[in-house]
XYZ file of C-alpha atoms in Angstrom:
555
model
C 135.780 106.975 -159.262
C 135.470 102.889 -158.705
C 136.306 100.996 -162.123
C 133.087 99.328 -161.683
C 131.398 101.787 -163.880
C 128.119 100.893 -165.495
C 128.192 104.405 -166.902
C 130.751 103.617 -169.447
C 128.772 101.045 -171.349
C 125.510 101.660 -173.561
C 122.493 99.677 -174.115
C 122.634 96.747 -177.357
C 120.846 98.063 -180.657
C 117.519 96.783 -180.756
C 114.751 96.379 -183.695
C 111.663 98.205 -184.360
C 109.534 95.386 -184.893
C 106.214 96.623 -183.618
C 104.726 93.798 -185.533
C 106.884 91.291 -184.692
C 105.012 87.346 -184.492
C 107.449 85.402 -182.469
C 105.557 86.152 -179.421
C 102.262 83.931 -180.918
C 104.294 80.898 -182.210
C 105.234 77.956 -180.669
C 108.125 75.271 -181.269
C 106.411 72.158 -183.355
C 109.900 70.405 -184.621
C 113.908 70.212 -183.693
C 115.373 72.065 -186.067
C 118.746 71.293 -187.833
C 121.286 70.629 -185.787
C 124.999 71.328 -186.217
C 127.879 70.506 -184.131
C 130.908 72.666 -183.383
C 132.569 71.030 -180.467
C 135.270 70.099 -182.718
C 135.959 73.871 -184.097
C 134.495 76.641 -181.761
C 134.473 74.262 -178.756
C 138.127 73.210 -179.725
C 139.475 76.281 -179.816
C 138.103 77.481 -177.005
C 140.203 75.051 -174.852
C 143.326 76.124 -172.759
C 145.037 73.104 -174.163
C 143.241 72.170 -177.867
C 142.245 68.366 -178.413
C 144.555 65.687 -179.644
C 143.772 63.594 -182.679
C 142.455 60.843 -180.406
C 140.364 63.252 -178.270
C 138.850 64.799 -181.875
C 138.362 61.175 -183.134
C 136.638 59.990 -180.355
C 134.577 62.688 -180.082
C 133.721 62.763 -183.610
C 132.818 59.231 -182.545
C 130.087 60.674 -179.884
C 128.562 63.340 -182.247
C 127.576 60.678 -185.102
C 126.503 57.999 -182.719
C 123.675 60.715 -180.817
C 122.740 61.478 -184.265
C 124.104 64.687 -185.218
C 124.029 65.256 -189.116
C 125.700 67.922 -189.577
C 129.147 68.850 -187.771
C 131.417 71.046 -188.047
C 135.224 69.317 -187.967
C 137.581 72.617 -187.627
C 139.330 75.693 -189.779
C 141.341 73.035 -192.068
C 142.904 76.251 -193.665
C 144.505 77.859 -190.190
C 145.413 74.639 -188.347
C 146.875 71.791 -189.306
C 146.042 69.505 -186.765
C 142.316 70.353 -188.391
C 143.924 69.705 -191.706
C 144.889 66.401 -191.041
C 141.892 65.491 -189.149
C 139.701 66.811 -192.300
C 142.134 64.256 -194.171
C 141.536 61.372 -191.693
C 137.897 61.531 -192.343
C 137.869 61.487 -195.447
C 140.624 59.600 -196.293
C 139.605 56.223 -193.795
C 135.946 56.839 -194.808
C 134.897 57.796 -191.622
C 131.718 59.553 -192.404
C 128.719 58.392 -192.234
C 126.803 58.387 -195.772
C 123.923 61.128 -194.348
C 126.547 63.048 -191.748
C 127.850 65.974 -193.340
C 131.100 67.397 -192.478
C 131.168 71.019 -191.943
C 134.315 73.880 -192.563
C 135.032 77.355 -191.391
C 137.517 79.912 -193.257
C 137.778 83.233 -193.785
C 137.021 85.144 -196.935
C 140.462 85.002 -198.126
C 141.448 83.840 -201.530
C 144.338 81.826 -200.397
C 142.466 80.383 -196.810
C 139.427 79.620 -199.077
C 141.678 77.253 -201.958
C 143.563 75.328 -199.081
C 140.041 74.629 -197.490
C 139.459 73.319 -200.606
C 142.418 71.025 -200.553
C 141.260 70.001 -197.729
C 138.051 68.553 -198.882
C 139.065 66.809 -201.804
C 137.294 63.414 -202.395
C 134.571 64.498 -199.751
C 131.128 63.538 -200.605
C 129.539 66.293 -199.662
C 130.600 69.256 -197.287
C 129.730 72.573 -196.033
C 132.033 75.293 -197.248
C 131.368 77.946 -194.217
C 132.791 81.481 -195.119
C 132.627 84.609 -193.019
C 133.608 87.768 -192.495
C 132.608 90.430 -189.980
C 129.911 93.630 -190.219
C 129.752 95.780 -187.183
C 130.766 99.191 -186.669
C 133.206 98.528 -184.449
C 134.833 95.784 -186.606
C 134.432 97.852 -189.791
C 136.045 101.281 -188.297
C 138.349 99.712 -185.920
C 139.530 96.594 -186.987
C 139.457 96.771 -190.875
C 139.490 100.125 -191.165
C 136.176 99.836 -194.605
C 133.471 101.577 -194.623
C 130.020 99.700 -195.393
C 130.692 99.057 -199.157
C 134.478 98.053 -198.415
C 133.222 95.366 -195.803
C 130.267 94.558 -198.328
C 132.616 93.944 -201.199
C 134.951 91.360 -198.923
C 131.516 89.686 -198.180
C 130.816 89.297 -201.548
C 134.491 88.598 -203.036
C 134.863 85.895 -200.702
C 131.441 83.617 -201.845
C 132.816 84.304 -205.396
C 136.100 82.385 -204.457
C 133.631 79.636 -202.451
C 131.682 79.330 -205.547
C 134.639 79.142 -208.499
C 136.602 76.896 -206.383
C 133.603 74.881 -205.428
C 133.474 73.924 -209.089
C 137.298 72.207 -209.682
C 135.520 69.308 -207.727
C 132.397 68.849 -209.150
C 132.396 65.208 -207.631
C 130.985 66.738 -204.430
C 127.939 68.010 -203.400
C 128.695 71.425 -202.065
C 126.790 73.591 -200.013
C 128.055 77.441 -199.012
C 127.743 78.753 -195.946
C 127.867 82.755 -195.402
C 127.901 84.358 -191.450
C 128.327 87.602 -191.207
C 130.251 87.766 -188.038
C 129.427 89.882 -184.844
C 125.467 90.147 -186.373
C 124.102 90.735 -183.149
C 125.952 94.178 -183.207
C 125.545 94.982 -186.675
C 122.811 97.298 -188.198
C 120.029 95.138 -189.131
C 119.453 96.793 -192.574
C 122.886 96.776 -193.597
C 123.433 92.827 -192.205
C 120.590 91.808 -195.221
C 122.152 93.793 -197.347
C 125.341 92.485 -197.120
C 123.934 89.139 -197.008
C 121.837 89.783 -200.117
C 125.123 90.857 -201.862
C 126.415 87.067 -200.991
C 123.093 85.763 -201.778
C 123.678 86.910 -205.822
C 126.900 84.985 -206.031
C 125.510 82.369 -205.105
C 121.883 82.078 -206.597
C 120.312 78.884 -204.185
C 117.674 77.998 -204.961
C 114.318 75.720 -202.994
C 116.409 72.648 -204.048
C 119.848 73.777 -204.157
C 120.090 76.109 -200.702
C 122.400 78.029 -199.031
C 122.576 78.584 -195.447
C 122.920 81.836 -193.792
C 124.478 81.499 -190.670
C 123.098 84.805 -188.215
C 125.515 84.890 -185.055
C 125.395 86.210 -181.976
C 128.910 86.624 -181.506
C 128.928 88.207 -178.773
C 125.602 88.120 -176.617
C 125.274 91.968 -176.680
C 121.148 92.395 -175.715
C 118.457 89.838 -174.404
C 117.033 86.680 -176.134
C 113.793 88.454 -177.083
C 116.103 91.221 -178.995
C 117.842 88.370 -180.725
C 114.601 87.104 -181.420
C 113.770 90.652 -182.902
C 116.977 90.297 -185.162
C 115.821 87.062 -186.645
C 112.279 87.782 -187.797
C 113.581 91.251 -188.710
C 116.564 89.268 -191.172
C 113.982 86.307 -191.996
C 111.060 88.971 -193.746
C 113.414 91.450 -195.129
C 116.276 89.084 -197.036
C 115.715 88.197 -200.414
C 115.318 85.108 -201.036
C 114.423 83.993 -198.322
C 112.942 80.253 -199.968
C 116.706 79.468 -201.056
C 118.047 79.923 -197.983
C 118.099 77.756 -194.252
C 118.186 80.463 -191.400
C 120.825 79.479 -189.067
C 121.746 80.915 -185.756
C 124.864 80.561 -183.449
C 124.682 82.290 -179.791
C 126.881 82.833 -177.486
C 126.591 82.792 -173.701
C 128.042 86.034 -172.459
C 124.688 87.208 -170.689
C 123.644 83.400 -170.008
C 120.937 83.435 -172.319
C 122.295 81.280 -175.523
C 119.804 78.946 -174.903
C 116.874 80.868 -174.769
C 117.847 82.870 -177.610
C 118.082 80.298 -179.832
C 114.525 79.393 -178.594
C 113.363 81.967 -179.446
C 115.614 82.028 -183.069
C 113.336 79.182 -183.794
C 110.160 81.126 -183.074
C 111.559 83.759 -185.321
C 111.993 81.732 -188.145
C 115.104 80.083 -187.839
C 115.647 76.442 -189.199
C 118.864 75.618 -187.924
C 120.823 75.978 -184.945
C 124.597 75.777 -184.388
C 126.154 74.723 -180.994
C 128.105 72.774 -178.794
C 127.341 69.897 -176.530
C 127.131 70.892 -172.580
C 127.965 74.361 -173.717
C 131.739 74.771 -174.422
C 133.200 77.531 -176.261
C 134.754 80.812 -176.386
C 134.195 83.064 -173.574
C 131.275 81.450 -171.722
C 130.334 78.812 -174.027
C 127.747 78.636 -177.127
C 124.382 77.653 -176.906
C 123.908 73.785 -175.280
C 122.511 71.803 -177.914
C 121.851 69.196 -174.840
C 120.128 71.269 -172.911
C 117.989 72.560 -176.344
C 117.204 69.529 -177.223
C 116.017 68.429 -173.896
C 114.170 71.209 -173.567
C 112.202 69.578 -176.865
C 111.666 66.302 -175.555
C 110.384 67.510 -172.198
C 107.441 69.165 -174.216
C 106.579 66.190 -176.157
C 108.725 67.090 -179.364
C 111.066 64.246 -180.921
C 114.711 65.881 -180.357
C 116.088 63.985 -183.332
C 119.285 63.208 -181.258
C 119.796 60.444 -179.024
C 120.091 61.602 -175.377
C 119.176 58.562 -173.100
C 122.712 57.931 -171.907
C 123.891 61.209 -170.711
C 126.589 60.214 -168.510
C 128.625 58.753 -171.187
C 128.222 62.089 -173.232
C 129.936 63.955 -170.143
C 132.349 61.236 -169.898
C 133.653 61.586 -173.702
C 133.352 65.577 -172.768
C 134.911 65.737 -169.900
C 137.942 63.725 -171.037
C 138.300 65.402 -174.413
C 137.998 69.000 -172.921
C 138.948 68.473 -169.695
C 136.084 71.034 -168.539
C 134.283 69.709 -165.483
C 130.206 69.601 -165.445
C 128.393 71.147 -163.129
C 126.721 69.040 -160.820
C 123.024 71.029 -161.465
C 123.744 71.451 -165.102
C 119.949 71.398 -166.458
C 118.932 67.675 -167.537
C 122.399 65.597 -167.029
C 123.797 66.929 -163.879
C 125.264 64.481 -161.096
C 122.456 66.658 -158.991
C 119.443 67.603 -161.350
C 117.365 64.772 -160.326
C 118.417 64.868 -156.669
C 116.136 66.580 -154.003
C 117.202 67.170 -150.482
C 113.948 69.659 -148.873
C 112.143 67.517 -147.449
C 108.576 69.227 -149.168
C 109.893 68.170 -152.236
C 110.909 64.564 -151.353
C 107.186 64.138 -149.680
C 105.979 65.580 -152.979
C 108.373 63.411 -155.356
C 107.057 60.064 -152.990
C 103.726 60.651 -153.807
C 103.309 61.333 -157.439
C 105.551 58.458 -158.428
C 103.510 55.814 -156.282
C 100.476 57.279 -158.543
C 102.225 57.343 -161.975
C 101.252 55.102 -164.295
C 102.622 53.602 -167.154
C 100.308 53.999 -169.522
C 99.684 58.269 -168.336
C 101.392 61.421 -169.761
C 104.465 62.307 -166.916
C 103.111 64.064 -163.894
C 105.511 64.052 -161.217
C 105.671 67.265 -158.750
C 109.646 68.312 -159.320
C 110.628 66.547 -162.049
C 110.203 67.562 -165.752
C 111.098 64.303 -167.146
C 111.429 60.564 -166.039
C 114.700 60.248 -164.898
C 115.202 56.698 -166.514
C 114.626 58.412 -170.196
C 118.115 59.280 -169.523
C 119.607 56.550 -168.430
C 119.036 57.699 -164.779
C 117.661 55.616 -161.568
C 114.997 56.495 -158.759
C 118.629 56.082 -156.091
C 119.067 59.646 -157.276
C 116.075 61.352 -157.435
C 115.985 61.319 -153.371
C 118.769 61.872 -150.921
C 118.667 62.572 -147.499
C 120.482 65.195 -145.487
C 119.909 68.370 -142.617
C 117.272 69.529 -144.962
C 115.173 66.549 -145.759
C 112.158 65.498 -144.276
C 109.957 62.270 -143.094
C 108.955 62.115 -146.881
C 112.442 61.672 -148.235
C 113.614 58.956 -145.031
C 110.338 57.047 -146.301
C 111.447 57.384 -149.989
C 114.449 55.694 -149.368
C 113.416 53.039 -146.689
C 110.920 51.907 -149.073
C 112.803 51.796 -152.397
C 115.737 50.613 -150.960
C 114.610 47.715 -148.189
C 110.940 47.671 -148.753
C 109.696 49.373 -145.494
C 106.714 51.449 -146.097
C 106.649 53.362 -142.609
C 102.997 55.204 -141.272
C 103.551 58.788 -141.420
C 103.327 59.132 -137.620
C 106.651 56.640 -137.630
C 107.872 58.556 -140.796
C 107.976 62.046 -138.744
C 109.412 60.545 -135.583
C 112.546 58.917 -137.729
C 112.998 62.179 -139.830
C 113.780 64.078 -136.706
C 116.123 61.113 -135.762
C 117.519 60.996 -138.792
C 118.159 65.067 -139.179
C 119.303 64.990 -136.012
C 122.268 62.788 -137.189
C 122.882 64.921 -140.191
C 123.355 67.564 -138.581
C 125.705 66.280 -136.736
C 127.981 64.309 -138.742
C 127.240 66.709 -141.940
C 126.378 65.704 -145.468
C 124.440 63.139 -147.173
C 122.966 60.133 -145.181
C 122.883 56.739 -147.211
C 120.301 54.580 -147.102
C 122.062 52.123 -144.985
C 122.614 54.546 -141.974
C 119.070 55.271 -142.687
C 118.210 51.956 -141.543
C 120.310 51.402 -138.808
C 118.889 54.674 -137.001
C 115.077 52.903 -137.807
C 116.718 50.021 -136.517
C 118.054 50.909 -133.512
C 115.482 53.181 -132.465
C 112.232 51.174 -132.685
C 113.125 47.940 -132.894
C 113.975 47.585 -129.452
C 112.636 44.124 -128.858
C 115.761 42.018 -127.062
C 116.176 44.186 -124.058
C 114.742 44.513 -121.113
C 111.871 42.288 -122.287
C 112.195 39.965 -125.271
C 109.948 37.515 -126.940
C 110.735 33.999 -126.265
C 107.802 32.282 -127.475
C 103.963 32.408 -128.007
C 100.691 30.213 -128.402
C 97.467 31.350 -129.895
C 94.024 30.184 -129.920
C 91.948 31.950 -131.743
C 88.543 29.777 -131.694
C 85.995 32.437 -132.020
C 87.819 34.734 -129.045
C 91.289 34.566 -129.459
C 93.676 33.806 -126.317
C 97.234 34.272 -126.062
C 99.910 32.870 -123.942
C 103.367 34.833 -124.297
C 106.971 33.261 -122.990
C 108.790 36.554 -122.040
C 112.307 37.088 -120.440
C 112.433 40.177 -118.505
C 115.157 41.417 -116.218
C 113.150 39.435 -113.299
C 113.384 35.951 -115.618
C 110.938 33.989 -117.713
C 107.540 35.051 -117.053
C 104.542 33.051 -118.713
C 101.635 35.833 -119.822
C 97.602 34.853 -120.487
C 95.477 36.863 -122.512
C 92.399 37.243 -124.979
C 91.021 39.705 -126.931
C 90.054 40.673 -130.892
C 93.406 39.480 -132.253
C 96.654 38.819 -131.790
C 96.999 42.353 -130.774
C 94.238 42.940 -128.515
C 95.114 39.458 -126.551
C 98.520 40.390 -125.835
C 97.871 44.019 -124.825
C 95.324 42.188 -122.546
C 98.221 39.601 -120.754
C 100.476 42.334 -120.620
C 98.367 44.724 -118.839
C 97.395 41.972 -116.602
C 101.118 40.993 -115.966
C 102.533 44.280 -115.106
C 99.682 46.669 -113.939
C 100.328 49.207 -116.747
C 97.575 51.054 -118.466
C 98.097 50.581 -122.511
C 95.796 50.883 -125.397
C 96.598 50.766 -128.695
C 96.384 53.602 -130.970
C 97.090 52.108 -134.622
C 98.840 49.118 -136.137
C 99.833 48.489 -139.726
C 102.050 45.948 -141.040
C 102.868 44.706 -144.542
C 105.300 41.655 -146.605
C 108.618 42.763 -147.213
C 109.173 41.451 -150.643
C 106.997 38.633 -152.609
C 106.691 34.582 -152.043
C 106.720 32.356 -148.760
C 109.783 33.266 -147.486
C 108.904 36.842 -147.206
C 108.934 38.791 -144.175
C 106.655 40.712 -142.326
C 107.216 44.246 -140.864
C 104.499 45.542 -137.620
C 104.439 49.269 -136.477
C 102.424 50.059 -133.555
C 102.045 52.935 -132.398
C 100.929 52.930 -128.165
C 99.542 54.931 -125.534
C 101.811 53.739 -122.354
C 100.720 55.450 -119.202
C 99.140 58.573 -120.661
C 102.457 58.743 -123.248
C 102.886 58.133 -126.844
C 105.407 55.549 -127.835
C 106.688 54.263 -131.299
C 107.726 50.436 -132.473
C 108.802 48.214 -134.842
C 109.650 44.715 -135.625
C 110.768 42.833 -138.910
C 109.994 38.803 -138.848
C 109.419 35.635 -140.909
C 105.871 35.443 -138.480
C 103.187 37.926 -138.919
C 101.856 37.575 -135.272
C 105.599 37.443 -134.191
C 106.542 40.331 -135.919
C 103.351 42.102 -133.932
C 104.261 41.231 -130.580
C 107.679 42.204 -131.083
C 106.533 45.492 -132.761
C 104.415 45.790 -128.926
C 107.202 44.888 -126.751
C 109.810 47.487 -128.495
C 107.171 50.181 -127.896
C 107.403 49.127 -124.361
C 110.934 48.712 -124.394
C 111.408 52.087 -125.885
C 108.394 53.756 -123.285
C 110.242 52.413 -120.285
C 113.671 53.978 -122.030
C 111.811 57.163 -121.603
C 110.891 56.683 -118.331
C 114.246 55.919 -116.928
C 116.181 58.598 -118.579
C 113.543 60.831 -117.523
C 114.156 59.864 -114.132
């Protein structure tokens, strides 16, 4: 029989809940955030932060506004000792930040925490002990009132020790551990049991702290576990409902989504996700998720790449380059639908209208992000993202019949030389394929009368020479199409013309596509000058340049 045996495992305990209401709510406020980066994201690290990696980061979490954090297990490590010490000790907390502690409920783990704390302000005592089956018969070796009783022995200790420094403000902090995979009954009435130690009250709470230890069942069964906790503990107006998922299915974000539909005011996590296993819930991506729907995140987010710089280098975990909202990637589209797409909304977005951009949730520069990202062009874009970047980048605004000529040019290339195309070689393939205006023909010179019926003489040298060319017409245009056709016996029309100023004053340019029928065939070109009617003629003679190309490599 293969190991791979989903026949050994059994489904995660749900709820009946056949009344549940966290389907008909909706999020109307962030809730309470706390920070663990510096104790479960520490810890989960192959090689644990230094003190200069745990100060600086400690730096980060203040600065995007966290209030609560959660600075380490002061009693188990000493490294988190002495940071605990640090902070207090060079008054490095802010006066509405408070610092956050995890221990066990041990008599002697719970006095040293203590210790730890003296001359704090105010602090979050966080005690815990686990309640599933598995933990109780297998790791402790209690039954339900032996596990119970450690529960409720260890907030005594918090709350008699919590009194030999009555200079702080205190508040206690119970999880029972591995929730998720506890009976749902006995986790409130263990809780309830810590909950008459304690006594909080509307304006002295308590926070009960529900985690998902491990992820054993979906978000909406988490979600199940939270209401079902939320309507049956006592009370339940002395008390804010925490949660703290893990990522073992992938879903810690979404279940503590839906944790807040169930009634939970608080949410513990880490940013960009680090932690034991695969990670806690991503406050980043959480709060993001806010702010996209119109809600104020309470956190300051608009600089993300210095967030994964302070992360990167105090974790040394890479970020994914589509890691939602702050990856290198996220705001990068290569299909060329979605480029054409992109192009178009954001040349109708206004400034003073609610976001509405095919592709992209957010604005990009809300996070510190520019429009050089949103579009890049490789095998798989189209004419919409070679116009995207032509235009933001040099100012060309191309006609769509020019755009889908150059994409095929341009894909062409890709696919040859693989990866991304810069905007640069973008050019130089518009460059070099329509503006073809030196060789064989080439401008020299032109005059133009244009009393009532314009006329045109042109100075061109060919591969025969100078030739002089007469002309009138309807414009510029029409005049020289007439002395050309005259000159060289060729049937041409034009089909369509556009030009437009690259860039704004009197020494701005002028850019002419044309777009001609030579002969019965189709040709394509382009000019860039200081002259509006120059750049037009030139624009003509590349298409002609480029049409007799055709001709001779046909041949």
């Amino acid at each position: 029989m293969s190991s791979f045996d989903h026949r050994r495992y059994r489904p995660g305990p749900v709820v009946d809940l056949p009344n549940r209401q966290w389907p008909n709510k909706t999020v109307q406020a962030a809730p309470i955030w706390a920070s663990v980066d510096l104790r479960d994201g520490n810890q989960a690290l192959f090689e644990p932060m230094s003190v200069a990696q745990k100060r600086r980061l400690w730096g980060l979490l203040v600065r995007l506004g966290f209030k609560e954090i959660e600075v380490g297990f002061p009693a188990a490590s000493q490294p988190d000792y002495d940071f605990v010490r640090w902070l207090i000790e060079e008054d490095q907390i802010p006066e509405d930040v408070t610092i956050q502690v995890l221990v066990q409920a041990r008599e002697e783990l719970i006095r040293r925490t203590y210790e730890a704390l003296r001359g704090v302000r105010q602090a979050i005592v966080h005690v815990y002990n686990s309640t599933s089956p598995a933990q109780r018969d297998w790791v402790f070796g209690q039954g339900r009132e032996g596990v119970k009783a450690i529960a409720r022995q260890g907030a005594v200790w918090v709350r008699q020790m919590a009194a030999e420094y009555p200079q702080t403000r205190w508040t206690f902090q119970y999880s029972p551990e591995s929730f998720t995979a506890t009976e749902m009954d006995y986790a409130v009435e263990v809780c309830d049991a810590v909950l008459d130690v304690w006594e909080p009250t509307p304006e002295r709470p308590c926070i009960i702290n529900l985690p998902a230890t491990v992820e054993v069942s979906s978000p909406n069964v988490f979600a199940d576990q939270v209401e079902y906790f939320a309507t049956h503990i006592r009370r339940r107006e002395g008390i804010l409902l925490s949660v703290h998922t893990h990522n073992d299915r992938g879903g810690a974000v979404a279940a503590a989504e839906l944790a807040m539909l169930a009634g939970a005011d608080r949410v513990e996590g880490t940013l960009l996700g680090n932690g034991e296993r695969t990670g806690n819930a991503d406050l980043l991506t959480l709060a993001m998720n806010l702010y996209s729907q119109g809600i104020d995140p309470g956190l300051d987010l608009s600089q993300p790449d210095e967030i994964i710089e302070v992360c990167t280098q105090c974790t040394g975990l890479p970020v994914h380059p589509r890691h939602p909202w702050v990856g290198e990637l996220v705001y990068t589209a290569f299909s060329g639908s979605h480029q054409d797409a992109i192009r178009k909304c954001l040349a109708r977005q206004g400034d003073d209208t609610a976001w509405q951009v095919a592709y992209l949730p957010i604005d990009p520069q809300d996070v510190g992000r520019s429009y050089q990202a949103v579009i890049r062009v490789n095998s798989q874009s189209g004419k919409g993202g070679v116009a995207f970047v032509l235009e933001r980048e040099y100012g060309l605004v191309l006609p769509r019949w020019m755009q889908a000529e150059l994409a095929r040019l341009v894909q062409r290339e890709t696919e040859a030389r693989g990866g991304v195309m810069d905007a640069a070689s973008i050019r130089a393939v518009f460059e070099r394929s329509f503006i073809v205006d030196q060789t064989p023909d080439r401008l020299l010179g032109y005059s133009l009368d244009r009393n009532g019926h314009d006329r045109i003489q042109v100075r061109i040298r060919g591969a025969e020479g100078v030739s002089m060319l007469h002309g009138e017409g309807q414009g510029a245009i029409a005049a020289f199409v007439d002395a050309w056709t005259r000159w060289s016996g060729r049937r041409l029309s034009v089909l369509d013309y556009q030009e437009h100023a690259i860039g704004e004053g009197t020494d701005a340019e002028a850019a002419a596509y044309v777009r001609l029928e030579v002969d019965g065939e189709r040709v394509a070109g382009a000019a860039i000058d200081g002259d509006t009617v120059a750049a037009s003629l030139r624009a003509v003679i590349s298409a002609l340049n480029r049409a007799r190309a055709a001709t001779a490599q046909a041949a």
